[in-house]
Amino acid sequence: MRSDYQTLTAVERASLALRELYERLGYRKYRMGQFEEYSLYMDNKNFLSSERVISFTDLDGRLLALRPDVTLSIVRHASEQPHAAERLYYTESVYRPSAEGHAFKEISQMGIEVLGEIDRYAMTEVTLLAAQSLCAFGPKGLLELSDLRFAVGLFDALGLKDGLRVQALDALGQKNRPALETVARAAGLGTEDAAALCALVELYGPWQPTLERARALCRGETMAAAIEELASVCAAAAQGDNQLAIDLSLVGHTDYYNGLLLRGYLEGLPRAVLVGGRYDGILKKLGKAGGGIGFALDLSEISRLPEQKDDAALDLLVQYTEDADPAVVARAVAGAARQGLRVRALRQEEDPGERCWKDALLISGAGVQRGDGC
Amino acid sequence: MSEYLTVALPKGRLGDKVYNLLERVGYDCREIREDGRKLVFENPAAGVRYLLVKPSDVAIYVEHGAADVGIVGKDILEENRPDVYELLDLGIGRCRMAVASRSDYREDTSRTLRVATKFENIAKQYYASLNRDIEIIRLNGSIELAPLLGLSDVIVDIVESGTTIRENNLKVFTEFMQISARFIANKSSFKFKNEVITRMADKLNGVIKV
């Protein structure tokens, strides 16, 4: 017997399980309006991965957009909680340009946001939920953590100027050591400083030894604070099946994030399926108090995971002849469906295609006969 | 996910240099050299599977996870900006991105410059850095013909020895980008197959001369 729940895809089942998990921890579902005012994105385009947004004029003359980002909308509209952190989760679509298809694509996202006073516990909770969310989708997952303040702190200590900073961030994102060496030469760094800059690309791996190596590179309080915070969050979040790693070359969108960064991968999928981190700058820009942290899961990407399902298989194939009584056929189909079976009625001469079936019935004017499975 | 490390390799001129390099570090490529139409080759002893693809497609295979790692020219990476890790400069397949035109060409800075190229993004980026107004004429091959026939004022293209340029009565005016083959990795594969990718990168790093 098959329950309705079992007919869902693996991603749909995992999404339901995550809703339950988030709600158990006090997260409220946040349902957004279908459209957002275009000005929100134009005033804050530094926070977007692309300035291209689908816009249109509504019947009342307002310029609206299909949202390219959920967090901006939530931060703008969520009510402020003095001396508290608002916990929200969502399942929404975003619309972004696809570089390859030269067209916009709809991306289904699920995520959480914590807004307000962000303490160490809130950061740990979000990290734990990120790791647990990855586990919910089945294959081996890996959550990588970084802190933007580490790389930026080193750039400050080395006196890297704006143009070279951009090049260094670009090179870091690609783990491109030769490009970092070029930046070091252009900045006129000495041997030791150049080595420190290039060492950033090597700072990845299991969280404890990697943070130990990173400590040796710290120059100043900002970098040390980043490492101390990462160690604390990792120690608390490394539990159960959670797979955590550190990658300090992960720098993300530097206008968007300002501290802890999260990236989640699932084995078998080519790109990150979870993206998140600390984004206090967005709240400040939108005139809200406190900070923000959250993550988004790319459900569209996750749904590419190969699924082990037998949706081609029928439990019962009901074949009927031309002289069969439709009422008898309908009763047989309805009865099987009531038992939770997957059933299909076909004319006897109709090709069932590639579908398999476990049992079969042949209904004719003469009555009902039991057939064989395929 | 496959136990093999899947490696996307370029066909053609760069390919021969890449196969030599891989063989030097213990990844046998003999089967690839044998003339044939096969596109997938397995080397169970080394635990690798090679995909033989068009040079401009290597980064696409890697970015989309069809290959874990690949070897591709820097020109392709600069032009298409795939979201991959660029782990090593292999120092082979060296050439330059250059601006060339007829040897008697003199630029008229009062007019929009017509640039023929197959590297549209690289050309746009280069001329934007000079704040020069240009019109791109996108071609897929025989770029050298464009200034000779008046289709464009200049071309932006790869120059290796300079022979093709000279034989077509053209002259290189500026070289603005050094190009060589790069060892790239898919970001997710780098996490889940880190040990084998790092081993290959370390071996390659041991023999390259940059």
PDB file of N, CA and C in Angstrom, chain B residues 61-148:
ATOM      1  N   TYR B  61      32.197  21.436 -19.321  1.00  0.00           N
ATOM      2  CA  TYR B  61      32.085  20.087 -18.741  1.00  0.00           C
ATOM      3  C   TYR B  61      32.432  20.125 -17.253  1.00  0.00           C
ATOM      4  N   VAL B  62      33.451  20.896 -16.918  1.00  0.00           N
ATOM      5  CA  VAL B  62      33.898  20.934 -15.516  1.00  0.00           C
ATOM      6  C   VAL B  62      32.906  21.725 -14.661  1.00  0.00           C
ATOM      7  N   GLU B  63      32.466  22.870 -15.137  1.00  0.00           N
ATOM      8  CA  GLU B  63      31.543  23.698 -14.345  1.00  0.00           C
ATOM      9  C   GLU B  63      30.255  22.928 -14.029  1.00  0.00           C
ATOM     10  N   HIS B  64      29.775  22.141 -14.992  1.00  0.00           N
ATOM     11  CA  HIS B  64      28.518  21.424 -14.803  1.00  0.00           C
ATOM     12  C   HIS B  64      28.707  20.053 -14.170  1.00  0.00           C
ATOM     13  N   GLY B  65      29.929  19.718 -13.809  1.00  0.00           N
ATOM     14  CA  GLY B  65      30.175  18.476 -13.066  1.00  0.00           C
ATOM     15  C   GLY B  65      30.227  17.228 -13.932  1.00  0.00           C
ATOM     16  N   ALA B  66      30.170  17.364 -15.267  1.00  0.00           N
ATOM     17  CA  ALA B  66      30.313  16.190 -16.123  1.00  0.00           C
ATOM     18  C   ALA B  66      31.758  15.692 -16.060  1.00  0.00           C
ATOM     19  N   ALA B  67      32.668  16.602 -15.759  1.00  0.00           N
ATOM     20  CA  ALA B  67      34.063  16.244 -15.493  1.00  0.00           C
ATOM     21  C   ALA B  67      34.441  16.858 -14.145  1.00  0.00           C
ATOM     22  N   ASP B  68      35.319  16.148 -13.401  1.00  0.00           N
ATOM     23  CA  ASP B  68      35.744  16.681 -12.094  1.00  0.00           C
ATOM     24  C   ASP B  68      36.816  17.755 -12.277  1.00  0.00           C
ATOM     25  N   VAL B  69      37.721  17.490 -13.186  1.00  0.00           N
ATOM     26  CA  VAL B  69      38.808  18.442 -13.443  1.00  0.00           C
ATOM     27  C   VAL B  69      38.997  18.561 -14.947  1.00  0.00           C
ATOM     28  N   GLY B  70      39.790  19.531 -15.361  1.00  0.00           N
ATOM     29  CA  GLY B  70      40.039  19.684 -16.791  1.00  0.00           C
ATOM     30  C   GLY B  70      41.250  20.560 -17.025  1.00  0.00           C
ATOM     31  N   ILE B  71      41.699  20.581 -18.267  1.00  0.00           N
ATOM     32  CA  ILE B  71      42.822  21.440 -18.643  1.00  0.00           C
ATOM     33  C   ILE B  71      42.357  22.318 -19.798  1.00  0.00           C
ATOM     34  N   VAL B  72      42.492  23.608 -19.615  1.00  0.00           N
ATOM     35  CA  VAL B  72      41.873  24.570 -20.526  1.00  0.00           C
ATOM     36  C   VAL B  72      42.746  25.819 -20.625  1.00  0.00           C
ATOM     37  N   GLY B  73      42.672  26.492 -21.754  1.00  0.00           N
ATOM     38  CA  GLY B  73      43.441  27.722 -21.942  1.00  0.00           C
ATOM     39  C   GLY B  73      42.871  28.878 -21.129  1.00  0.00           C
ATOM     40  N   LYS B  74      43.750  29.767 -20.691  1.00  0.00           N
ATOM     41  CA  LYS B  74      43.327  30.922 -19.899  1.00  0.00           C
ATOM     42  C   LYS B  74      42.388  31.817 -20.710  1.00  0.00           C
ATOM     43  N   ASP B  75      42.561  31.810 -22.059  1.00  0.00           N
ATOM     44  CA  ASP B  75      41.697  32.637 -22.911  1.00  0.00           C
ATOM     45  C   ASP B  75      40.228  32.228 -22.749  1.00  0.00           C
ATOM     46  N   ILE B  76      39.985  30.920 -22.659  1.00  0.00           N
ATOM     47  CA  ILE B  76      38.611  30.418 -22.519  1.00  0.00           C
ATOM     48  C   ILE B  76      38.050  30.826 -21.143  1.00  0.00           C
ATOM     49  N   LEU B  77      38.913  30.745 -20.123  1.00  0.00           N
ATOM     50  CA  LEU B  77      38.458  31.104 -18.765  1.00  0.00           C
ATOM     51  C   LEU B  77      38.130  32.591 -18.688  1.00  0.00           C
ATOM     52  N   GLU B  78      38.966  33.415 -19.306  1.00  0.00           N
ATOM     53  CA  GLU B  78      38.726  34.863 -19.266  1.00  0.00           C
ATOM     54  C   GLU B  78      37.477  35.235 -20.066  1.00  0.00           C
ATOM     55  N   GLU B  79      37.257  34.536 -21.161  1.00  0.00           N
ATOM     56  CA  GLU B  79      36.134  34.869 -22.028  1.00  0.00           C
ATOM     57  C   GLU B  79      34.804  34.441 -21.399  1.00  0.00           C
ATOM     58  N   ASN B  80      34.780  33.241 -20.815  1.00  0.00           N
ATOM     59  CA  ASN B  80      33.495  32.687 -20.355  1.00  0.00           C
ATOM     60  C   ASN B  80      33.280  32.765 -18.849  1.00  0.00           C
ATOM     61  N   ARG B  81      34.331  33.024 -18.082  1.00  0.00           N
ATOM     62  CA  ARG B  81      34.236  33.168 -16.622  1.00  0.00           C
ATOM     63  C   ARG B  81      33.428  32.043 -15.973  1.00  0.00           C
ATOM     64  N   PRO B  82      33.795  30.802 -16.188  1.00  0.00           N
ATOM     65  CA  PRO B  82      33.055  29.710 -15.551  1.00  0.00           C
ATOM     66  C   PRO B  82      33.296  29.717 -14.040  1.00  0.00           C
ATOM     67  N   ASP B  83      32.325  29.168 -13.296  1.00  0.00           N
ATOM     68  CA  ASP B  83      32.440  29.133 -11.832  1.00  0.00           C
ATOM     69  C   ASP B  83      33.178  27.854 -11.432  1.00  0.00           C
ATOM     70  N   VAL B  84      34.512  27.904 -11.555  1.00  0.00           N
ATOM     71  CA  VAL B  84      35.351  26.731 -11.247  1.00  0.00           C
ATOM     72  C   VAL B  84      36.558  27.197 -10.439  1.00  0.00           C
ATOM     73  N   TYR B  85      37.271  26.238  -9.853  1.00  0.00           N
ATOM     74  CA  TYR B  85      38.544  26.561  -9.219  1.00  0.00           C
ATOM     75  C   TYR B  85      39.646  26.475 -10.271  1.00  0.00           C
ATOM     76  N   GLU B  86      40.528  27.468 -10.260  1.00  0.00           N
ATOM     77  CA  GLU B  86      41.649  27.491 -11.204  1.00  0.00           C
ATOM     78  C   GLU B  86      42.892  27.177 -10.379  1.00  0.00           C
ATOM     79  N   LEU B  87      43.270  25.891 -10.340  1.00  0.00           N
ATOM     80  CA  LEU B  87      44.238  25.449  -9.338  1.00  0.00           C
ATOM     81  C   LEU B  87      45.695  25.652  -9.750  1.00  0.00           C
ATOM     82  N   LEU B  88      45.989  25.528 -11.052  1.00  0.00           N
ATOM     83  CA  LEU B  88      47.395  25.613 -11.466  1.00  0.00           C
ATOM     84  C   LEU B  88      47.531  26.293 -12.820  1.00  0.00           C
ATOM     85  N   ASP B  89      48.637  27.025 -12.964  1.00  0.00           N
ATOM     86  CA  ASP B  89      49.055  27.490 -14.282  1.00  0.00           C
ATOM     87  C   ASP B  89      50.062  26.457 -14.767  1.00  0.00           C
ATOM     88  N   LEU B  90      49.717  25.691 -15.805  1.00  0.00           N
ATOM     89  CA  LEU B  90      50.569  24.587 -16.236  1.00  0.00           C
ATOM     90  C   LEU B  90      51.745  25.049 -17.086  1.00  0.00           C
ATOM     91  N   GLY B  91      51.719  26.292 -17.516  1.00  0.00           N
ATOM     92  CA  GLY B  91      52.865  26.841 -18.248  1.00  0.00           C
ATOM     93  C   GLY B  91      53.042  26.272 -19.648  1.00  0.00           C
ATOM     94  N   ILE B  92      52.063  25.528 -20.160  1.00  0.00           N
ATOM     95  CA  ILE B  92      52.164  25.012 -21.533  1.00  0.00           C
ATOM     96  C   ILE B  92      51.127  25.727 -22.403  1.00  0.00           C
ATOM     97  N   GLY B  93      51.287  25.614 -23.715  1.00  0.00           N
ATOM     98  CA  GLY B  93      50.357  26.276 -24.630  1.00  0.00           C
ATOM     99  C   GLY B  93      50.420  27.784 -24.508  1.00  0.00           C
ATOM    100  N   ARG B  94      51.624  28.281 -24.276  1.00  0.00           N
ATOM    101  CA  ARG B  94      51.756  29.731 -24.063  1.00  0.00           C
ATOM    102  C   ARG B  94      51.502  30.530 -25.347  1.00  0.00           C
ATOM    103  N   CYS B  95      50.761  31.590 -25.204  1.00  0.00           N
ATOM    104  CA  CYS B  95      50.522  32.515 -26.308  1.00  0.00           C
ATOM    105  C   CYS B  95      50.049  33.843 -25.713  1.00  0.00           C
ATOM    106  N   ARG B  96      49.702  34.805 -26.559  1.00  0.00           N
ATOM    107  CA  ARG B  96      49.269  36.117 -26.073  1.00  0.00           C
ATOM    108  C   ARG B  96      47.980  36.536 -26.758  1.00  0.00           C
ATOM    109  N   MET B  97      47.182  37.293 -26.059  1.00  0.00           N
ATOM    110  CA  MET B  97      46.012  37.910 -26.693  1.00  0.00           C
ATOM    111  C   MET B  97      46.501  39.258 -27.232  1.00  0.00           C
ATOM    112  N   ALA B  98      46.225  39.520 -28.508  1.00  0.00           N
ATOM    113  CA  ALA B  98      46.825  40.705 -29.129  1.00  0.00           C
ATOM    114  C   ALA B  98      45.822  41.459 -29.993  1.00  0.00           C
ATOM    115  N   VAL B  99      46.149  42.732 -30.226  1.00  0.00           N
ATOM    116  CA  VAL B  99      45.419  43.551 -31.193  1.00  0.00           C
ATOM    117  C   VAL B  99      46.285  43.622 -32.449  1.00  0.00           C
ATOM    118  N   ALA B 100      45.706  43.251 -33.595  1.00  0.00           N
ATOM    119  CA  ALA B 100      46.474  43.286 -34.842  1.00  0.00           C
ATOM    120  C   ALA B 100      45.636  43.931 -35.937  1.00  0.00           C
ATOM    121  N   SER B 101      46.345  44.393 -36.955  1.00  0.00           N
ATOM    122  CA  SER B 101      45.644  44.940 -38.121  1.00  0.00           C
ATOM    123  C   SER B 101      46.597  44.970 -39.321  1.00  0.00           C
ATOM    124  N   ARG B 102      46.144  45.574 -40.417  1.00  0.00           N
ATOM    125  CA  ARG B 102      47.026  45.713 -41.571  1.00  0.00           C
ATOM    126  C   ARG B 102      48.265  46.485 -41.131  1.00  0.00           C
ATOM    127  N   SER B 103      49.410  46.169 -41.721  1.00  0.00           N
ATOM    128  CA  SER B 103      50.642  46.806 -41.252  1.00  0.00           C
ATOM    129  C   SER B 103      50.629  48.319 -41.480  1.00  0.00           C
ATOM    130  N   ASP B 104      49.811  48.786 -42.446  1.00  0.00           N
ATOM    131  CA  ASP B 104      49.768  50.238 -42.693  1.00  0.00           C
ATOM    132  C   ASP B 104      48.618  50.923 -41.931  1.00  0.00           C
ATOM    133  N   TYR B 105      47.994  50.208 -41.027  1.00  0.00           N
ATOM    134  CA  TYR B 105      46.822  50.763 -40.321  1.00  0.00           C
ATOM    135  C   TYR B 105      47.223  51.867 -39.345  1.00  0.00           C
ATOM    136  N   ARG B 106      46.481  52.953 -39.358  1.00  0.00           N
ATOM    137  CA  ARG B 106      46.644  54.026 -38.364  1.00  0.00           C
ATOM    138  C   ARG B 106      45.281  54.267 -37.748  1.00  0.00           C
ATOM    139  N   GLU B 107      45.223  54.207 -36.431  1.00  0.00           N
ATOM    140  CA  GLU B 107      43.927  54.316 -35.766  1.00  0.00           C
ATOM    141  C   GLU B 107      43.369  55.737 -35.861  1.00  0.00           C
ATOM    142  N   ASP B 108      42.090  55.845 -36.211  1.00  0.00           N
ATOM    143  CA  ASP B 108      41.390  57.128 -36.223  1.00  0.00           C
ATOM    144  C   ASP B 108      40.589  57.198 -34.919  1.00  0.00           C
ATOM    145  N   THR B 109      41.117  57.929 -33.951  1.00  0.00           N
ATOM    146  CA  THR B 109      40.502  57.945 -32.617  1.00  0.00           C
ATOM    147  C   THR B 109      39.210  58.745 -32.567  1.00  0.00           C
ATOM    148  N   SER B 110      38.880  59.414 -33.698  1.00  0.00           N
ATOM    149  CA  SER B 110      37.626  60.184 -33.703  1.00  0.00           C
ATOM    150  C   SER B 110      36.435  59.284 -34.060  1.00  0.00           C
ATOM    151  N   ARG B 111      36.726  58.038 -34.430  1.00  0.00           N
ATOM    152  CA  ARG B 111      35.636  57.142 -34.847  1.00  0.00           C
ATOM    153  C   ARG B 111      35.562  55.927 -33.932  1.00  0.00           C
ATOM    154  N   THR B 112      34.377  55.340 -33.914  1.00  0.00           N
ATOM    155  CA  THR B 112      34.216  54.081 -33.183  1.00  0.00           C
ATOM    156  C   THR B 112      35.090  53.017 -33.840  1.00  0.00           C
ATOM    157  N   LEU B 113      35.822  52.284 -33.026  1.00  0.00           N
ATOM    158  CA  LEU B 113      36.739  51.266 -33.542  1.00  0.00           C
ATOM    159  C   LEU B 113      35.978  49.975 -33.814  1.00  0.00           C
ATOM    160  N   ARG B 114      36.112  49.425 -35.021  1.00  0.00           N
ATOM    161  CA  ARG B 114      35.451  48.153 -35.349  1.00  0.00           C
ATOM    162  C   ARG B 114      36.432  47.006 -35.066  1.00  0.00           C
ATOM    163  N   VAL B 115      36.038  46.129 -34.161  1.00  0.00           N
ATOM    164  CA  VAL B 115      36.934  45.073 -33.689  1.00  0.00           C
ATOM    165  C   VAL B 115      36.344  43.710 -34.048  1.00  0.00           C
ATOM    166  N   ALA B 116      37.062  42.949 -34.870  1.00  0.00           N
ATOM    167  CA  ALA B 116      36.609  41.586 -35.193  1.00  0.00           C
ATOM    168  C   ALA B 116      37.298  40.612 -34.240  1.00  0.00           C
ATOM    169  N   THR B 117      36.534  39.715 -33.681  1.00  0.00           N
ATOM    170  CA  THR B 117      37.104  38.776 -32.711  1.00  0.00           C
ATOM    171  C   THR B 117      36.147  37.638 -32.428  1.00  0.00           C
ATOM    172  N   LYS B 118      36.695  36.529 -31.907  1.00  0.00           N
ATOM    173  CA  LYS B 118      35.807  35.522 -31.337  1.00  0.00           C
ATOM    174  C   LYS B 118      35.844  35.635 -29.811  1.00  0.00           C
ATOM    175  N   PHE B 119      36.680  36.527 -29.291  1.00  0.00           N
ATOM    176  CA  PHE B 119      36.764  36.729 -27.841  1.00  0.00           C
ATOM    177  C   PHE B 119      36.063  38.046 -27.497  1.00  0.00           C
ATOM    178  N   GLU B 120      34.754  38.019 -27.589  1.00  0.00           N
ATOM    179  CA  GLU B 120      33.948  39.230 -27.436  1.00  0.00           C
ATOM    180  C   GLU B 120      34.127  39.871 -26.059  1.00  0.00           C
ATOM    181  N   ASN B 121      34.051  39.075 -25.014  1.00  0.00           N
ATOM    182  CA  ASN B 121      34.128  39.629 -23.657  1.00  0.00           C
ATOM    183  C   ASN B 121      35.513  40.166 -23.339  1.00  0.00           C
ATOM    184  N   ILE B 122      36.539  39.429 -23.784  1.00  0.00           N
ATOM    185  CA  ILE B 122      37.914  39.886 -23.538  1.00  0.00           C
ATOM    186  C   ILE B 122      38.149  41.211 -24.258  1.00  0.00           C
ATOM    187  N   ALA B 123      37.684  41.296 -25.509  1.00  0.00           N
ATOM    188  CA  ALA B 123      37.879  42.536 -26.284  1.00  0.00           C
ATOM    189  C   ALA B 123      37.131  43.703 -25.630  1.00  0.00           C
ATOM    190  N   LYS B 124      35.878  43.449 -25.213  1.00  0.00           N
ATOM    191  CA  LYS B 124      35.102  44.523 -24.570  1.00  0.00           C
ATOM    192  C   LYS B 124      35.797  45.011 -23.304  1.00  0.00           C
ATOM    193  N   GLN B 125      36.284  44.046 -22.510  1.00  0.00           N
ATOM    194  CA  GLN B 125      36.930  44.399 -21.240  1.00  0.00           C
ATOM    195  C   GLN B 125      38.215  45.209 -21.498  1.00  0.00           C
ATOM    196  N   TYR B 126      38.971  44.777 -22.511  1.00  0.00           N
ATOM    197  CA  TYR B 126      40.225  45.467 -22.797  1.00  0.00           C
ATOM    198  C   TYR B 126      39.963  46.922 -23.227  1.00  0.00           C
ATOM    199  N   TYR B 127      39.033  47.096 -24.159  1.00  0.00           N
ATOM    200  CA  TYR B 127      38.784  48.456 -24.651  1.00  0.00           C
ATOM    201  C   TYR B 127      38.051  49.318 -23.616  1.00  0.00           C
ATOM    202  N   ALA B 128      37.276  48.662 -22.722  1.00  0.00           N
ATOM    203  CA  ALA B 128      36.649  49.429 -21.631  1.00  0.00           C
ATOM    204  C   ALA B 128      37.725  49.983 -20.711  1.00  0.00           C
ATOM    205  N   SER B 129      38.796  49.202 -20.520  1.00  0.00           N
ATOM    206  CA  SER B 129      39.886  49.686 -19.650  1.00  0.00           C
ATOM    207  C   SER B 129      40.581  50.884 -20.289  1.00  0.00           C
ATOM    208  N   LEU B 130      40.456  51.028 -21.623  1.00  0.00           N
ATOM    209  CA  LEU B 130      41.051  52.182 -22.314  1.00  0.00           C
ATOM    210  C   LEU B 130      40.019  53.279 -22.547  1.00  0.00           C
ATOM    211  N   ASN B 131      38.778  53.009 -22.126  1.00  0.00           N
ATOM    212  CA  ASN B 131      37.658  53.922 -22.341  1.00  0.00           C
ATOM    213  C   ASN B 131      37.465  54.224 -23.830  1.00  0.00           C
ATOM    214  N   ARG B 132      37.648  53.202 -24.670  1.00  0.00           N
ATOM    215  CA  ARG B 132      37.558  53.356 -26.119  1.00  0.00           C
ATOM    216  C   ARG B 132      36.227  52.796 -26.589  1.00  0.00           C
ATOM    217  N   ASP B 133      35.529  53.594 -27.397  1.00  0.00           N
ATOM    218  CA  ASP B 133      34.241  53.166 -27.935  1.00  0.00           C
ATOM    219  C   ASP B 133      34.482  52.176 -29.085  1.00  0.00           C
ATOM    220  N   ILE B 134      33.894  50.994 -28.991  1.00  0.00           N
ATOM    221  CA  ILE B 134      34.126  49.998 -30.042  1.00  0.00           C
ATOM    222  C   ILE B 134      32.811  49.373 -30.515  1.00  0.00           C
ATOM    223  N   GLU B 135      32.922  48.777 -31.698  1.00  0.00           N
ATOM    224  CA  GLU B 135      31.811  47.958 -32.208  1.00  0.00           C
ATOM    225  C   GLU B 135      32.392  46.566 -32.445  1.00  0.00           C
ATOM    226  N   ILE B 136      31.787  45.565 -31.808  1.00  0.00           N
ATOM    227  CA  ILE B 136      32.317  44.198 -31.932  1.00  0.00           C
ATOM    228  C   ILE B 136      31.716  43.521 -33.164  1.00  0.00           C
ATOM    229  N   ILE B 137      32.587  42.899 -33.952  1.00  0.00           N
ATOM    230  CA  ILE B 137      32.115  42.042 -35.057  1.00  0.00           C
ATOM    231  C   ILE B 137      32.517  40.622 -34.685  1.00  0.00           C
ATOM    232  N   ARG B 138      31.536  39.829 -34.317  1.00  0.00           N
ATOM    233  CA  ARG B 138      31.804  38.490 -33.782  1.00  0.00           C
ATOM    234  C   ARG B 138      32.031  37.510 -34.925  1.00  0.00           C
ATOM    235  N   LEU B 139      33.223  36.925 -34.970  1.00  0.00           N
ATOM    236  CA  LEU B 139      33.533  35.914 -35.984  1.00  0.00           C
ATOM    237  C   LEU B 139      33.918  34.616 -35.288  1.00  0.00           C
ATOM    238  N   ASN B 140      33.842  33.515 -36.014  1.00  0.00           N
ATOM    239  CA  ASN B 140      34.179  32.224 -35.410  1.00  0.00           C
ATOM    240  C   ASN B 140      35.487  31.639 -35.930  1.00  0.00           C
ATOM    241  N   GLY B 141      36.063  32.231 -36.947  1.00  0.00           N
ATOM    242  CA  GLY B 141      37.325  31.723 -37.481  1.00  0.00           C
ATOM    243  C   GLY B 141      37.811  32.637 -38.595  1.00  0.00           C
ATOM    244  N   SER B 142      39.038  32.365 -39.077  1.00  0.00           N
ATOM    245  CA  SER B 142      39.675  33.186 -40.126  1.00  0.00           C
ATOM    246  C   SER B 142      39.529  34.671 -39.804  1.00  0.00           C
ATOM    247  N   ILE B 143      39.808  35.006 -38.560  1.00  0.00           N
ATOM    248  CA  ILE B 143      39.643  36.380 -38.080  1.00  0.00           C
ATOM    249  C   ILE B 143      40.525  37.337 -38.887  1.00  0.00           C
ATOM    250  N   GLU B 144      41.694  36.794 -39.315  1.00  0.00           N
ATOM    251  CA  GLU B 144      42.683  37.649 -39.997  1.00  0.00           C
ATOM    252  C   GLU B 144      42.127  38.296 -41.270  1.00  0.00           C
ATOM    253  N   LEU B 145      41.102  37.687 -41.839  1.00  0.00           N
ATOM    254  CA  LEU B 145      40.526  38.240 -43.068  1.00  0.00           C
ATOM    255  C   LEU B 145      39.850  39.591 -42.844  1.00  0.00           C
ATOM    256  N   ALA B 146      39.319  39.792 -41.633  1.00  0.00           N
ATOM    257  CA  ALA B 146      38.444  40.944 -41.380  1.00  0.00           C
ATOM    258  C   ALA B 146      39.086  42.294 -41.726  1.00  0.00           C
ATOM    259  N   PRO B 147      40.304  42.606 -41.240  1.00  0.00           N
ATOM    260  CA  PRO B 147      40.879  43.917 -41.598  1.00  0.00           C
ATOM    261  C   PRO B 147      41.319  43.972 -43.064  1.00  0.00           C
ATOM    262  N   LEU B 148      41.686  42.815 -43.618  1.00  0.00           N
ATOM    263  CA  LEU B 148      42.126  42.809 -45.025  1.00  0.00           C
ATOM    264  C   LEU B 148      40.978  43.177 -45.961  1.00  0.00           C
TER     265      LEU B 148
END
